[in-house]
Short mmCIF file of C-alpha atoms in Angstrom, two decimals:
data_model
loop_
_atom_site.label_atom_id
_atom_site.label_comp_id
_atom_site.label_asym_id
_atom_site.label_seq_id
_atom_site.Cartn_x
_atom_site.Cartn_y
_atom_site.Cartn_z
CA ALA A 720 -2.74 -9.16 30.79
CA GLN A 721 -2.74 -12.09 28.34
CA ALA A 722 -6.50 -11.71 27.78
CA ILE A 723 -6.08 -8.00 27.05
CA LEU A 724 -3.16 -8.75 24.71
CA ASP A 725 -5.19 -11.46 22.90
CA ALA A 726 -8.19 -9.14 22.51
CA GLY A 727 -6.02 -6.31 21.24
CA CYS A 728 -4.21 -8.53 18.75
CA ASP A 729 -7.46 -10.07 17.53
CA TYR A 730 -8.91 -6.60 16.98
CA LEU A 731 -5.82 -5.47 15.11
CA HIS A 732 -5.81 -8.63 13.04
CA THR A 733 -9.48 -8.14 12.04
CA PHE A 734 -9.00 -4.44 11.39
CA LEU A 735 -5.98 -5.00 9.18
CA HIS A 736 -7.68 -7.65 7.08
CA THR A 737 -11.03 -5.90 6.68
CA HIS A 738 -9.83 -2.31 6.29
CA HIS A 739 -6.15 -1.69 5.86
CA ARG A 740 -5.59 -4.21 3.09
CA MET A 741 -8.34 -2.56 1.11
CA HIS A 742 -6.93 0.98 1.40
CA VAL A 743 -3.62 2.72 1.03
CA LEU A 744 -2.50 4.30 4.32
CA SER A 745 -0.05 7.05 5.13
CA GLY A 746 1.19 9.02 8.12
CA GLU A 747 0.05 7.99 11.61
CA GLU A 748 -2.47 5.45 10.25
CA ALA A 749 0.24 3.56 8.36
CA LEU A 750 2.51 3.65 11.45
CA VAL A 751 -0.19 2.31 13.80
CA ALA A 752 -1.21 -0.39 11.32
CA THR A 753 2.43 -1.49 11.01
CA SER A 754 2.78 -1.61 14.79
CA GLY A 755 -0.21 -3.95 14.75
CA LEU A 756 1.70 -6.27 12.42
CA VAL A 757 4.72 -6.16 14.80
CA PHE A 758 2.43 -7.18 17.66
CA GLN A 759 1.07 -10.09 15.62
CA LYS A 760 4.62 -11.25 14.91
CA MET A 761 5.63 -10.99 18.59
CA ARG A 762 2.50 -12.78 19.69
CA ALA A 763 3.31 -15.71 17.38
CA ASP A 764 6.94 -15.79 18.50
CA PRO A 765 7.34 -18.45 21.28
CA ARG A 766 10.57 -16.75 22.40
CA LEU A 767 8.62 -13.67 23.53
CA CYS A 768 5.48 -15.30 24.98
CA ASP A 769 6.53 -15.04 28.63
CA TYR A 770 7.60 -11.43 28.20
CA LEU A 771 4.28 -10.50 26.60
CA ILE A 772 2.28 -12.02 29.42
CA HIS A 773 4.00 -9.81 31.99
CA THR A 774 4.18 -6.58 30.02
CA ASP A 775 2.03 -3.46 30.10
CA VAL A 776 0.42 -3.66 26.68
CA ALA A 777 -0.40 0.07 26.45
CA GLU A 778 3.17 1.08 27.34
CA LEU A 779 4.58 -1.47 24.95
CA ALA A 780 2.37 -0.19 22.13
CA THR A 781 3.66 3.32 22.79
CA GLU A 782 7.30 2.16 22.62
CA VAL A 783 6.70 0.11 19.48
CA ARG A 784 5.23 3.15 17.73
CA ARG A 785 8.12 5.33 19.00
CA PHE A 786 10.53 2.81 17.54
CA LEU A 787 8.72 2.72 14.20
CA GLN A 788 8.92 6.48 13.98
CA CYS A 789 12.61 5.97 13.21
CA ALA A 790 11.61 4.74 9.75
CA PHE A 791 11.73 7.22 6.82
CA GLY A 792 14.33 9.25 8.62
CA GLY A 793 11.90 10.14 11.38
CA GLY A 794 9.70 11.98 8.87
CA GLU A 795 6.11 11.54 7.77
CA TRP A 796 5.22 8.10 6.53
CA PRO A 797 4.35 8.14 2.83
CA GLU A 798 1.49 6.24 1.24
CA MET A 799 1.88 2.47 1.45
CA ARG A 800 -0.24 -0.65 1.49
CA VAL A 801 0.24 -2.18 4.92
CA ALA A 802 0.87 -5.93 4.55
CA ASP A 803 3.15 -8.66 5.91
CA ASP A 804 5.96 -7.76 3.54
CA ALA A 805 6.43 -4.48 5.45
CA VAL A 806 7.65 -6.47 8.44
CA ALA A 807 9.36 -9.25 6.51
CA ALA A 808 12.60 -8.61 8.41
CA TYR A 809 10.93 -9.25 11.78
CA GLU A 810 13.48 -11.92 12.62
CA GLU A 811 16.22 -9.30 12.54
CA LEU A 812 14.27 -7.14 15.00
CA ALA A 813 13.53 -10.14 17.20
CA ASP A 814 17.24 -11.05 17.37
CA VAL A 815 18.03 -7.56 18.65
CA LEU A 816 15.22 -7.71 21.19
CA LEU A 817 16.40 -11.05 22.51
CA CYS A 818 19.95 -9.71 22.88
CA VAL A 819 18.65 -6.78 24.93
CA LEU A 820 16.30 -9.00 26.95
CA SER A 821 19.26 -11.10 28.02
CA ARG A 822 20.76 -8.17 29.88
CA PRO A 823 20.12 -7.70 33.62
CA VAL A 824 17.54 -5.07 34.53
CA ALA A 825 16.33 -3.47 37.76
CA LEU A 826 13.70 -5.35 39.79
CA GLY A 827 10.21 -4.41 38.75
CA THR A 828 11.19 -3.19 35.30
CA ASP A 829 8.90 -4.02 32.39
CA VAL A 830 11.63 -5.82 30.48
CA LEU A 831 9.92 -5.84 27.06
CA VAL A 832 9.09 -2.14 27.21
CA SER A 833 12.63 -1.44 28.40
CA ALA A 834 14.04 -3.54 25.54
CA PHE A 835 12.17 -1.55 22.89
CA THR A 836 13.35 1.65 24.54
CA SER A 837 16.92 0.42 24.31
CA VAL A 838 16.46 -0.65 20.66
CA THR A 839 15.18 2.82 19.80
CA SER A 840 17.89 4.76 21.64
CA ASP A 841 21.01 2.62 22.14
CA MET A 842 20.82 0.27 19.18
CA ALA A 843 19.34 2.49 16.48
CA ASP A 844 22.47 2.01 14.34
CA ASP A 845 22.50 -1.78 14.68
CA GLU A 846 22.53 -3.36 11.22
CA ARG A 847 19.59 -5.63 12.06
CA VAL A 848 17.47 -2.71 13.24
CA LEU A 849 18.30 -0.74 10.14
CA LEU A 850 17.43 -3.79 7.96
CA PHE A 851 14.02 -4.04 9.63
CA LEU A 852 13.27 -0.36 9.10
CA GLU A 853 14.51 -0.52 5.51
CA GLY A 854 12.00 -3.29 4.88
CA ILE A 855 9.19 -0.91 5.78
CA GLU A 856 10.64 1.80 3.54
CA GLU A 857 10.98 -0.67 0.66
CA ALA A 858 7.33 -1.65 1.06
CA ALA A 859 6.39 2.01 0.58
CA LEU A 860 8.73 2.30 -2.41
CA ILE A 861 7.18 -0.74 -4.06
CA HIS A 862 3.74 0.80 -3.60
CA VAL A 863 4.96 4.02 -5.35
CA GLU A 864 6.45 2.03 -8.23
CA VAL A 865 3.33 -0.12 -8.66
CA HIS A 866 1.11 2.98 -8.50
CA ALA A 867 3.29 4.75 -11.10
CA GLU A 868 3.22 1.69 -13.40
CA SER A 869 -0.53 1.43 -13.00
CA SER A 870 -0.95 5.13 -13.83
CA GLY A 871 1.31 4.67 -16.87
CA ASN A 872 -0.73 1.70 -18.04
CA ASN A 873 -3.93 3.69 -17.62
CA SER A 874 -2.45 6.59 -19.64
CA ARG A 875 -1.33 4.22 -22.40
CA CYS A 876 -4.72 2.56 -22.40
CA THR A 877 -6.49 5.94 -22.65
CA SER A 878 -4.15 6.97 -25.48
CA GLU A 879 -4.76 3.70 -27.35
CA ILE A 880 -8.50 4.07 -26.96
CA GLY A 881 -8.26 7.63 -28.26
CA GLU A 882 -6.28 6.48 -31.26
CA LEU A 883 -8.78 3.68 -31.94
CA VAL A 884 -11.70 6.13 -31.75
CA ASP A 885 -9.90 8.52 -34.11
CA LYS A 886 -9.23 5.67 -36.56
CA GLU A 887 -12.83 4.50 -36.45
CA ALA A 888 -14.01 8.06 -37.01
CA ALA A 889 -11.64 8.40 -39.99
CA ASP A 890 -12.80 5.04 -41.39
CA PHE A 891 -16.44 6.06 -40.97
CA GLU A 892 -15.77 9.37 -42.70
CA ALA A 893 -14.05 7.52 -45.56
CA ILE A 894 -17.14 5.36 -45.98
CA GLU A 895 -19.64 8.17 -45.35
CA THR A 896 -18.25 10.55 -48.00
CA PRO A 897 -18.75 8.22 -51.00
CA VAL A 898 -22.20 7.32 -49.74
CA HIS A 899 -23.17 10.99 -49.52
CA SER A 900 -21.76 11.50 -53.01
CA LEU A 901 -23.78 8.54 -54.29
CA PHE A 902 -26.95 9.89 -52.73
CA ALA A 903 -26.22 13.34 -54.15
CA THR A 904 -25.64 11.85 -57.62
CA GLU A 905 -28.89 9.84 -57.44
CA ALA A 906 -30.79 12.90 -56.28
CA LEU A 907 -29.36 14.93 -59.14
CA ALA A 908 -30.31 12.23 -61.62
CA GLN A 909 -33.85 12.20 -60.29
CA ASP A 910 -34.08 15.98 -60.63
CA ILE A 911 -32.87 15.76 -64.25
CA ASN A 912 -35.43 13.07 -64.99
CA VAL A 913 -38.22 15.17 -63.50
CA VAL A 914 -37.20 18.21 -65.55
CA ALA A 915 -36.98 16.10 -68.69
CA PHE A 916 -40.41 14.61 -68.01
CA GLU A 917 -41.96 18.05 -67.48
CA GLU A 918 -40.48 19.29 -70.72
CA LEU A 919 -42.16 16.46 -72.50
#
């Protein structure tokens, strides 16, 4: 079980660093990527090591995703850049898990899977759980704000470039007009000289 867990976490770690950090995710992809970050945090948490060794990784992954579906009011996940700041409040979630894990359970129960089930159903209103989920929502909000600011900067830049081009065009026209007038005057003078010469 530990080997499977290690392989799964290593795959998620590689996938997150080579793909997810380069692209903005939304919906199910963002949820699954965030669950991968939760697994990484749990794997690095010495308080949960023994529980992870004896858990069914597939069932646990299902419960973690079911828990994360509580974010955004249970609705569709918006666009966000999945990174560590999305699970910055992991310690809050871990405290709740440890509280649930300290309770007695029936023999043969997968305690970690059962704990996540309890967190999702019985402790959904716990302040620490809400804080963790709010951290995910804030990460999405920050992405929206950064994206909006970037779009605004691009619009301002485009506008400034347009103004610069217009100014350069006006300056060129201001220079070009006298030059054309000068050429026209010189041409007229040459014509007059030719006519005068012919008359002679």
